[in-house]
XYZ file of C-alpha atoms in Angstrom:
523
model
C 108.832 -264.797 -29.356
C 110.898 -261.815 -29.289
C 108.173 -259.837 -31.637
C 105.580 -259.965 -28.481
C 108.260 -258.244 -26.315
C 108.493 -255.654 -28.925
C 105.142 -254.978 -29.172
C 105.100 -254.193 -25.761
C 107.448 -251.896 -25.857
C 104.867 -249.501 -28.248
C 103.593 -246.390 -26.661
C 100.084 -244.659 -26.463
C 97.277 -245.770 -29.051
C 99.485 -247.850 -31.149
C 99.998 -250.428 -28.478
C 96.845 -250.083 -27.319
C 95.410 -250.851 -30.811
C 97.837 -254.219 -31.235
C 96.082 -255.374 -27.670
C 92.857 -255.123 -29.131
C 93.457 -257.056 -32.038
C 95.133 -259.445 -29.894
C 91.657 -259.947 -28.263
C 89.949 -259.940 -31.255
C 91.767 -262.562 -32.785
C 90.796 -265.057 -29.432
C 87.125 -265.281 -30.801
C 88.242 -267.862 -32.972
C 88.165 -270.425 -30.717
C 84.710 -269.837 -29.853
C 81.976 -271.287 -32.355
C 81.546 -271.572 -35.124
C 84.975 -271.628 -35.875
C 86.586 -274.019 -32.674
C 90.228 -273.198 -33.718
C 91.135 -273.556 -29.810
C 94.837 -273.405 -29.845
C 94.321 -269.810 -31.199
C 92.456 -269.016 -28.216
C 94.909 -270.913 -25.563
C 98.274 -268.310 -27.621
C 95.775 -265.351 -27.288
C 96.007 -265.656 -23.494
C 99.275 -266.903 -23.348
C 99.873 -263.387 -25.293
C 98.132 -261.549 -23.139
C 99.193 -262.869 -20.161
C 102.823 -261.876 -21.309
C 101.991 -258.452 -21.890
C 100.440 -258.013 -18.256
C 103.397 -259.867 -17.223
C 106.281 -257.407 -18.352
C 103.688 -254.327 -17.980
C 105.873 -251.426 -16.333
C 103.199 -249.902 -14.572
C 100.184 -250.404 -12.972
C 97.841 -248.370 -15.296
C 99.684 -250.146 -18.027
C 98.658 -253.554 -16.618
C 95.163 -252.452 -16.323
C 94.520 -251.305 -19.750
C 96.043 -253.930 -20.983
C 93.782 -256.488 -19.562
C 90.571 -253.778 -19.953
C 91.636 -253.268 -24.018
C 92.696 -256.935 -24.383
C 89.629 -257.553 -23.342
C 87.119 -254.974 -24.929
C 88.309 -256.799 -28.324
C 87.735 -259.883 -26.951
C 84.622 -259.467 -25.751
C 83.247 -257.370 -28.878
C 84.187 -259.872 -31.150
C 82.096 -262.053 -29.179
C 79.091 -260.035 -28.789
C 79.022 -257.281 -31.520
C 75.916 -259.548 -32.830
C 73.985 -258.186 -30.358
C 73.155 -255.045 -32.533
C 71.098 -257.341 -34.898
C 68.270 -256.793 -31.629
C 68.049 -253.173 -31.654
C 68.370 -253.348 -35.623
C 64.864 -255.327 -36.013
C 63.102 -253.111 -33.667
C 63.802 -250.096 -36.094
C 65.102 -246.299 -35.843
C 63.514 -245.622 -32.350
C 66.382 -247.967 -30.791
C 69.200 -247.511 -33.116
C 71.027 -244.497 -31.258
C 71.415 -246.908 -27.979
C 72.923 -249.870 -30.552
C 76.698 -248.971 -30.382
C 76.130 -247.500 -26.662
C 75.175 -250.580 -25.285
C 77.239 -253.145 -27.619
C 80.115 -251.053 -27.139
C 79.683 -250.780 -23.021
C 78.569 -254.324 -22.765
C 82.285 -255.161 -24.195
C 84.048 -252.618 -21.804
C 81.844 -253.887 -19.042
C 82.825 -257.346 -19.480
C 86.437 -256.305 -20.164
C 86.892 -254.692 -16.818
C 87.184 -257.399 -14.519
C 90.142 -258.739 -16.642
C 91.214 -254.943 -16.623
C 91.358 -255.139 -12.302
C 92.843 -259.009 -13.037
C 95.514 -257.122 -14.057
C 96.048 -254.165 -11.888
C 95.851 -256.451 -9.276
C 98.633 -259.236 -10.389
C 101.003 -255.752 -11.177
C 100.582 -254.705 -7.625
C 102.069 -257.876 -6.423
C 103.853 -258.935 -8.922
C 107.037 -258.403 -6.820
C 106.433 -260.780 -4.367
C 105.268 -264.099 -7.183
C 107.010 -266.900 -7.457
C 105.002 -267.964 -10.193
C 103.803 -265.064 -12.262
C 101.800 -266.116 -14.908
C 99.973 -269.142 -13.563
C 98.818 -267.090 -10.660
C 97.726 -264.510 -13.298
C 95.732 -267.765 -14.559
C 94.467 -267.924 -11.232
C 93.224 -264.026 -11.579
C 91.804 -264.491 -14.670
C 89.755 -267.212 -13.936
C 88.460 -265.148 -10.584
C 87.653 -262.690 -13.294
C 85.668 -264.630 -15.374
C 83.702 -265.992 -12.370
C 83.045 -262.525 -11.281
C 81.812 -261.881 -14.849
C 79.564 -264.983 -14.865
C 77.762 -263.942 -11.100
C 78.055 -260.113 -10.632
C 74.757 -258.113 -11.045
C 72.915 -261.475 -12.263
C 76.423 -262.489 -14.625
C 76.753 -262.200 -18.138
C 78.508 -265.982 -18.914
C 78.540 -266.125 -22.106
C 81.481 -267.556 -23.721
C 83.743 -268.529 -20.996
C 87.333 -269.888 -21.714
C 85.881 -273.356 -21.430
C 83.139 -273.158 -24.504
C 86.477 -273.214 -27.098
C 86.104 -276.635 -27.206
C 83.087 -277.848 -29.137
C 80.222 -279.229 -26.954
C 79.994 -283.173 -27.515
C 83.231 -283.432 -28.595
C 86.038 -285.641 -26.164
C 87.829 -282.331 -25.063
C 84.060 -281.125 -23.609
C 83.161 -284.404 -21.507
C 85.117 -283.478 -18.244
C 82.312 -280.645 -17.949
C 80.426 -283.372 -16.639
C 82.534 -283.556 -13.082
C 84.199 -280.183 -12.937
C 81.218 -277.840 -15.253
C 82.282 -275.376 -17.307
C 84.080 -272.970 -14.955
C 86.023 -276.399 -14.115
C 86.545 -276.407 -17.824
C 87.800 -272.968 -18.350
C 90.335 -273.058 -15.353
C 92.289 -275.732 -17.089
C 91.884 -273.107 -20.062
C 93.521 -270.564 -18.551
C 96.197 -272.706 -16.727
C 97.132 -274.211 -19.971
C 97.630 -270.811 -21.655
C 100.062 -269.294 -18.437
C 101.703 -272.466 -18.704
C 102.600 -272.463 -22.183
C 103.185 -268.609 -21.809
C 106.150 -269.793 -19.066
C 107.310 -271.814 -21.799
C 107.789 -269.995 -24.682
C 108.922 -266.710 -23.008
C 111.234 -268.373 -19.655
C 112.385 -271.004 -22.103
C 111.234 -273.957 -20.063
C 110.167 -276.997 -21.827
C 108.618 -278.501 -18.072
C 106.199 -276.020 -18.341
C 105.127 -276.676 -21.627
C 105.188 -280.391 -20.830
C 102.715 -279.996 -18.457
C 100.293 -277.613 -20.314
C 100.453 -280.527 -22.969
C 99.866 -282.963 -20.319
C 97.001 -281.429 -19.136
C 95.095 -281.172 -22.749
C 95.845 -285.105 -22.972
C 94.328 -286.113 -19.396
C 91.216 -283.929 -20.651
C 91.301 -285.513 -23.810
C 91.655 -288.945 -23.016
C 88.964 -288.781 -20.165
C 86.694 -287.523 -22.864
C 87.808 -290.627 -25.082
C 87.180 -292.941 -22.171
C 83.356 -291.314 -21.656
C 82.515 -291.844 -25.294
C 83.939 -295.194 -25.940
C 80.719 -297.102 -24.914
C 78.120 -294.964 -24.963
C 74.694 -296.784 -25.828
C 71.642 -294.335 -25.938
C 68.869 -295.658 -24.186
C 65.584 -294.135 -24.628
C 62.529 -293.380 -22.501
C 59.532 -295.276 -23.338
C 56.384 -293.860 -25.023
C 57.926 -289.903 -25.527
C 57.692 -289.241 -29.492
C 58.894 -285.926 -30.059
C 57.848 -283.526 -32.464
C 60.091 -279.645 -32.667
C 58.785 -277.243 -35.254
C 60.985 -274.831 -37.296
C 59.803 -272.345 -39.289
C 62.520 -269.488 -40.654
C 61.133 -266.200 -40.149
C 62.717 -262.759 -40.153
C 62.164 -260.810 -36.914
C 62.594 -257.440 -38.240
C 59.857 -257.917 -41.051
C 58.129 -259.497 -38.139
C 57.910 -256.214 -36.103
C 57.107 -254.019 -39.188
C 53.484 -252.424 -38.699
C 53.029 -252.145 -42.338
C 53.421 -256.085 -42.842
C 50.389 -256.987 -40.135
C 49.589 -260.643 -42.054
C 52.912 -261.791 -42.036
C 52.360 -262.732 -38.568
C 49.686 -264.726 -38.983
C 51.329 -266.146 -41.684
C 54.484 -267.346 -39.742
C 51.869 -268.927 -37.103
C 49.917 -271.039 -39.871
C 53.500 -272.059 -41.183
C 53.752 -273.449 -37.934
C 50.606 -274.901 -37.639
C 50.760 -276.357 -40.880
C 54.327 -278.226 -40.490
C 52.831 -279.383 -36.785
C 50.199 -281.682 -38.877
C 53.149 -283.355 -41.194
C 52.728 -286.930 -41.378
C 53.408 -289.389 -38.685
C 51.761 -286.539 -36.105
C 49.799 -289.857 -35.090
C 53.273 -291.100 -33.365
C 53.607 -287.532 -31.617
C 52.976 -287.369 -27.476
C 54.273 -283.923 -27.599
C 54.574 -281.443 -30.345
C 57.009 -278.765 -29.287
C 57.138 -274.583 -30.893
C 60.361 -272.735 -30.221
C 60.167 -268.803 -28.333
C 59.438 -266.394 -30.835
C 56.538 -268.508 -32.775
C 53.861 -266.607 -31.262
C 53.894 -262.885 -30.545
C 51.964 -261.593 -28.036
C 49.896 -263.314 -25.422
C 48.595 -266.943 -26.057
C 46.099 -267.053 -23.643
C 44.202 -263.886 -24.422
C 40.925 -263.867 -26.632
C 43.094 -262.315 -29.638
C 44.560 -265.798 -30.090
C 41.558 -267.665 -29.320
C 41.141 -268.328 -33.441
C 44.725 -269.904 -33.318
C 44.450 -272.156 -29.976
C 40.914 -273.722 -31.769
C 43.097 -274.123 -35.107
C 45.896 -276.008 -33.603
C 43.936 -277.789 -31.095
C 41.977 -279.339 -34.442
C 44.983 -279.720 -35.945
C 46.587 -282.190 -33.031
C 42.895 -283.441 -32.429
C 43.172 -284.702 -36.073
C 45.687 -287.360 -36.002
C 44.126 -289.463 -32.747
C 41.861 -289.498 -30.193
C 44.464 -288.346 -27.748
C 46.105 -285.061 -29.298
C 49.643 -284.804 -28.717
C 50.419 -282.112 -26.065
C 51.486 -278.935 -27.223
C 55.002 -277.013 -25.198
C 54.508 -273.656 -26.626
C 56.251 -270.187 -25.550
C 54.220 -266.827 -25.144
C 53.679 -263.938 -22.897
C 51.493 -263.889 -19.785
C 49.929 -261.164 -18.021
C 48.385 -261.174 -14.335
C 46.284 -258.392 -13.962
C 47.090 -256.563 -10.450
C 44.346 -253.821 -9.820
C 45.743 -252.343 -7.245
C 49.078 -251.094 -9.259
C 51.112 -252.416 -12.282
C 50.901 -255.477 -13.781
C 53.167 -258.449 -14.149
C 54.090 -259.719 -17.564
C 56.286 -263.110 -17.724
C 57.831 -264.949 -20.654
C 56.059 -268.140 -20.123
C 56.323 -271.774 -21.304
C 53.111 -273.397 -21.606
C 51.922 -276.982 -21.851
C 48.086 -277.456 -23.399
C 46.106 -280.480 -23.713
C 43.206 -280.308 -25.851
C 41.526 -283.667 -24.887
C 38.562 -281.519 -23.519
C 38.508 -278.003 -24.350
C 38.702 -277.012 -28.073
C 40.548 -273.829 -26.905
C 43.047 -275.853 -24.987
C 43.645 -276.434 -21.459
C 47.111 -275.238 -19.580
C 48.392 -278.065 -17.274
C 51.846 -276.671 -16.979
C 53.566 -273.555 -16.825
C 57.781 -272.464 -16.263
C 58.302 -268.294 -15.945
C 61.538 -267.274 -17.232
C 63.562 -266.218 -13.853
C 66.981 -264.871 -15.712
C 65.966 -261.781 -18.048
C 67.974 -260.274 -20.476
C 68.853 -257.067 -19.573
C 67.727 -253.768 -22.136
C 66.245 -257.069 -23.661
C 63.272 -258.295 -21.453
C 64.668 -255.901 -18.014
C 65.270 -252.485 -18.071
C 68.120 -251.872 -15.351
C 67.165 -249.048 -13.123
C 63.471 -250.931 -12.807
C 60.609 -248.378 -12.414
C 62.840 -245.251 -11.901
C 64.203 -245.821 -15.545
C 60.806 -247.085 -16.974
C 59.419 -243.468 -15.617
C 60.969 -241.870 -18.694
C 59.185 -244.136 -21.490
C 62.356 -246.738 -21.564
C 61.093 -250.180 -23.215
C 62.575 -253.390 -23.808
C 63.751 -254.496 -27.303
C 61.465 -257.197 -27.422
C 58.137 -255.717 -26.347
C 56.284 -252.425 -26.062
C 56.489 -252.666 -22.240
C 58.885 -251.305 -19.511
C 60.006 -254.699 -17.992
C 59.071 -258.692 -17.829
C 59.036 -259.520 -14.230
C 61.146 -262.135 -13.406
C 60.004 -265.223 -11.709
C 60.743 -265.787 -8.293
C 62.807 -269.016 -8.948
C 62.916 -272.019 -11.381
C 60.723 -274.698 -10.312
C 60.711 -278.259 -11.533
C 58.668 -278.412 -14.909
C 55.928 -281.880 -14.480
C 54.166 -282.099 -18.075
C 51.898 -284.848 -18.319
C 53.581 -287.710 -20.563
C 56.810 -286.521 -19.888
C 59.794 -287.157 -16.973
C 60.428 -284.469 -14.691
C 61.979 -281.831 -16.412
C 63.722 -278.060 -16.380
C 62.405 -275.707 -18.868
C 65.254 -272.823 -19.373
C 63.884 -269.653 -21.836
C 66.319 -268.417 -24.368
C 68.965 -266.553 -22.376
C 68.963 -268.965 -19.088
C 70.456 -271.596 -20.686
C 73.450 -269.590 -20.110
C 73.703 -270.008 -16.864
C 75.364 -273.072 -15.280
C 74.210 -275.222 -12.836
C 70.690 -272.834 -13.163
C 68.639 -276.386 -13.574
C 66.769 -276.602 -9.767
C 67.302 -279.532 -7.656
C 65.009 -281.476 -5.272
C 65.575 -283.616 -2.565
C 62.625 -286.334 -4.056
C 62.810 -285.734 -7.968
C 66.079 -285.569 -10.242
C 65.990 -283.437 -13.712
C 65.411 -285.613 -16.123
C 65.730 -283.524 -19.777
C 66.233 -279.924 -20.340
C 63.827 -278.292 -21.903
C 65.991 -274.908 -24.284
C 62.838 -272.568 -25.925
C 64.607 -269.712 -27.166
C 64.410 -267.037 -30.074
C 67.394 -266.471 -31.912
C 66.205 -264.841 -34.994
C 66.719 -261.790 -32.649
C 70.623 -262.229 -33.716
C 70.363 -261.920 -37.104
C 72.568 -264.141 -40.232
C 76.212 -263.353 -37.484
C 77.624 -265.884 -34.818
C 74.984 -266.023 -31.835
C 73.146 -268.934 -33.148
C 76.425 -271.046 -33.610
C 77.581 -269.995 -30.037
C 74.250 -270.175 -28.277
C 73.614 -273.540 -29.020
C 77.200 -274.526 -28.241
C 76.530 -273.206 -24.640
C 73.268 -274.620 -24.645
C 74.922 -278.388 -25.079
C 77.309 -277.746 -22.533
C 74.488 -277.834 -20.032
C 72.910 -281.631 -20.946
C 76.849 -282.419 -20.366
C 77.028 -281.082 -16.909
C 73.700 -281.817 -15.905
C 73.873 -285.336 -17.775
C 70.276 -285.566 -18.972
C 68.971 -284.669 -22.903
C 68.395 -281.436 -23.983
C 65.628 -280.410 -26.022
C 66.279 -277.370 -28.120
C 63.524 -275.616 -29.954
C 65.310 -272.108 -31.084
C 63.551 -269.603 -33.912
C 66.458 -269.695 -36.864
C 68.778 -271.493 -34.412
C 70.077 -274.806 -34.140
C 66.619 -276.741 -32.775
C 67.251 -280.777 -31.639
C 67.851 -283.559 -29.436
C 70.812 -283.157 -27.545
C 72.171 -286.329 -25.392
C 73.232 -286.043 -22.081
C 77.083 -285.964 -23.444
C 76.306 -282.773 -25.575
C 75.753 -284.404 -28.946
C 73.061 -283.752 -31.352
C 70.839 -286.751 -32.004
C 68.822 -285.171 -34.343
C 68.915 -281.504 -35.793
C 67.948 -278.485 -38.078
C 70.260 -275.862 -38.759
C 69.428 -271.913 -38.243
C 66.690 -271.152 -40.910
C 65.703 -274.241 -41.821
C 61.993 -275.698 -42.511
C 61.775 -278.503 -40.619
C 59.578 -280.496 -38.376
C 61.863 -282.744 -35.957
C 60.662 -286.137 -35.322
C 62.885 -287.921 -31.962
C 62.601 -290.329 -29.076
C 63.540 -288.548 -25.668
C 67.083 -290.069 -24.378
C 67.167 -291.081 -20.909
C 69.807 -288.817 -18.437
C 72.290 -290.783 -16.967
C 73.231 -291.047 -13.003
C 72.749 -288.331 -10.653
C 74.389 -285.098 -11.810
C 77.142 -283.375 -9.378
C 75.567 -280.078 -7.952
C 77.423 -277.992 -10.588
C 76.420 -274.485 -8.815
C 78.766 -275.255 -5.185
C 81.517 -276.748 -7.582
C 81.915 -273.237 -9.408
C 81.889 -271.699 -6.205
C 84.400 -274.282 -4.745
C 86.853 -274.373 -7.548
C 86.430 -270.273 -7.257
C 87.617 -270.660 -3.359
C 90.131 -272.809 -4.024
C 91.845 -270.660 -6.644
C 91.096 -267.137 -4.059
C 93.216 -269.344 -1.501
C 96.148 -270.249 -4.310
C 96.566 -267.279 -5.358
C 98.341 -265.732 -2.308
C 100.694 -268.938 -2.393
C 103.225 -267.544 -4.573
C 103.318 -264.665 -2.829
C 104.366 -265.845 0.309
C 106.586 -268.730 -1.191
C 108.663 -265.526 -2.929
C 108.827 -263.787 0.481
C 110.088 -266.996 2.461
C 113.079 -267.472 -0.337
């Protein structure tokens, strides 16, 4: 690989250019695509050219421009948002998407400047670069609130036998052995050692045969008297927000409505509409009409109307300053009131940032900034994530849009155990590109680690019934219409508290990576 070691001897924006594309070129083992040996060379790549770096400004950039394309390639989608909200919030688009990538790019950026400046003193250069990387990526995932999406570990497809082991060691677990796998076979090709490369092969075998072992005797069970119903209606969300299309709205909701009452609704406990369905504030008199309209809808089929799991904004009024808006999961029954009752609600506690939280809070908001999803300042966050208890239903997590991000999220009691997942999201905010396909890929990574079902309602996303080893038992793809009939799977055994085992495995590797250091300085 004698072309890599030329490249790196480039100068100024040419080199610079060939890291970025280097980068760019790792997205390809993230969905949809899954071509994950393309992703383990890209690091291998990169953790060459941080490797033989002369400098230490040359090791950071390479990391922080390696990176940036990385990262953009991942997230560039993310101007599909600020297209549907129009003009007004076009100038911030290629501010923010291009930031966001040289935000997320900079921790592998100080990754780098930090492995140069004791690079003297390692015995083992490139897996303790490995080691770096991974600290990197965990920084990434927690700083500020974290921004996980895509880690190393979501290259392998969710439900597939490489993905199972994120059911001891979680996905941080699963992107270590990532990155380990890539320095390794980086040792190999460039020292010319075939133990290393043994190894690195090893280690994609002893994940892959675990998986094997997991999936050779699965038998679903399922949990008695659940029927499932999940609604999908294809909608686009710029036309949505145009003010000179006002009935489209309404006519998105009646889709809904309508595809709610397809046949066999008299076999539905719960009839389940994704974020995004409704825009505005369910429980307000404006939607008054539509709560009586889909309470007689349910009220139609039987005697006891199937409960309804709907998404929607909430207000609470606060007269004595500014009020509190939430993204808000409701649960209505409409056995007594015609308008529907609420008999369980789950606030959204992780907010997407410029999305649903303007950072800088009030002192930003002072100016007239707004979220791209609402003519407000900011949502408020919720305090924490409670256990959801809907009538008819086990105990379960409910996990808006963007929180299903974040693993090991899912709260834990010392009486009740998680029993399903419930995912609500809106994803016709991304537009025809790639977030769909790599949303719900990280969405199914979290009934593996947890080990319960995941239910996934998502507006022009993937919407289904996930098992609790990431596969789909059911589905619709992005933009279909579709009502989703299932049974609810039951979880399996106790999950492993996934939230100490990233921070463990994050120790363990801060302790490691000193170890070559003083191994080099003892020789």
């Amino acid at each position: 690989m004698k072309l890599i070691d030329k490249l790196a001897a480039l100068r100024g924006w040419r080199y610079y250019l060939i890291c970025a594309l280097i980068g760019l070129v790792g997205i390809a083992g993230h969905a949809p695509y899954h071509i994950w040996p393309i992703t383990i060379f890209v690091f291998a790549i990169i953790f060459r050219l941080i490797a033989i770096a002369p400098t230490l400004k040359r090791a950071f950039w390479t990391g922080q421009i390696a990176g940036t394309g990385y990262f953009f390639g991942q997230i560039y989608w993310v101007a599909s948002a600020f297209l549907a909200r129009g003009e007004g919030f076009i100038w911030i688009m290629p501010i923010l998407v291009g930031g966001l990538a040289l935000l997320l790019a900079s921790v592998w950026g100080v990754a780098g400047w930090v492995f140069r400046r004791f690079k003297s003193k390692t015995a083992y250069p490139y897996v303790t670069l490995a080691l770096l990387l991974y600290l990197a990526e965990f920084v990434r995932g927690h700083l500020f609130g974290g921004f996980p999406w895509n880690l190393p570990g979501y290259i392998f497809k969710a439900g597939n036998t490489l993905s199972q082991s994120a059911a001891i060691f979680g996905i941080y677990g699963l992107s270590l052995l990532v990155l380990l796998v890539s320095a390794l076979l980086a040792r190999s090709v460039w020292e010319k050692s075939l133990l290393p490369g043994a190894l690195a092969a090893g280690l994609i075998f002893a994940n892959l045969g675990y998986g094997a072992w997991r999936l050779s005797s699965v038998e679903l069970q399922y949990v008695d008297g659940v029927n499932l119903r999940i609604v999908n209606v294809p909608f686009s969300q710029k036309d949505r927000l145009d003010p000179e299309n006002p009935e489209l709205d309404m006519q998105i909701v009646q889709d809904f409505i309508n595809l709610s009452s397809a046949p066999g609704l008299e076999n539905i406990t719960h009839v389940i509409w994704p974020e995004g369905a409704i825009d505005g504030y369910l429980m307000r008199n404006r939607f008054a009409q539509l709560r009586a309209a889909m309470g007689a809808t349910l009220k139609s089929a039987d005697q006891s109307p199937p409960i309804w799991l709907v998404n929607s904004s909430r207000v609470e009024i606060n007269p004595a300053g500014s009020d509190s808006h939430y993204n808000t999961s409701f649960a209505l029954t409409f056995d007594k009131d015609p308008l529907g009752t609420v008999v369980a609600t789950s606030d959204k506690k992780r907010l997407v940032p410029f999305g649903e939280i303007i950072p800088g809070g009030k002192f930003v908001e002072r100016f007239g900034a707004k979220v791209v999803s609402a003519d407000i300042g900011s949502f408020t966050p919720a305090p924490e994530k409670t256990l959801s208890r809907i009538p008819g239903l086990p105990t379960g997590s409910v996990q808006i849009c963007y929180e299903v991000i974040f693993s090991g999220l899912t709260p834990r009691s010392k009486t009740e155990d998680v029993k399903w997942i419930l995912n609500q999201s809106n994803d016709a905010w991304f537009g025809a590109a790639v977030g769909p396909e790599q949303h719900a890929n990280i969405a199914r990574y979290r009934a593996i680690e947890e080990r319960v079902p995941l239910i996934r309602s998502a507006s022009n996303g993937y919407s289904g019934v996930i098992d609790p080893y990431g596969r789909y038992v059911t589905y619709a793809k992005p933009h279909a219409r579709q009502a989703i009939d299932s049974r609810l799977p039951q979880s399996l055994r106790e999950s492993l508290p996934l939230s100490w085992i990233s921070w463990l495995i994050a120790l363990i590797c801060l302790v490691l990576v000193p170890i070559p250091v003083r191994r080099r300085d003892n020789k």
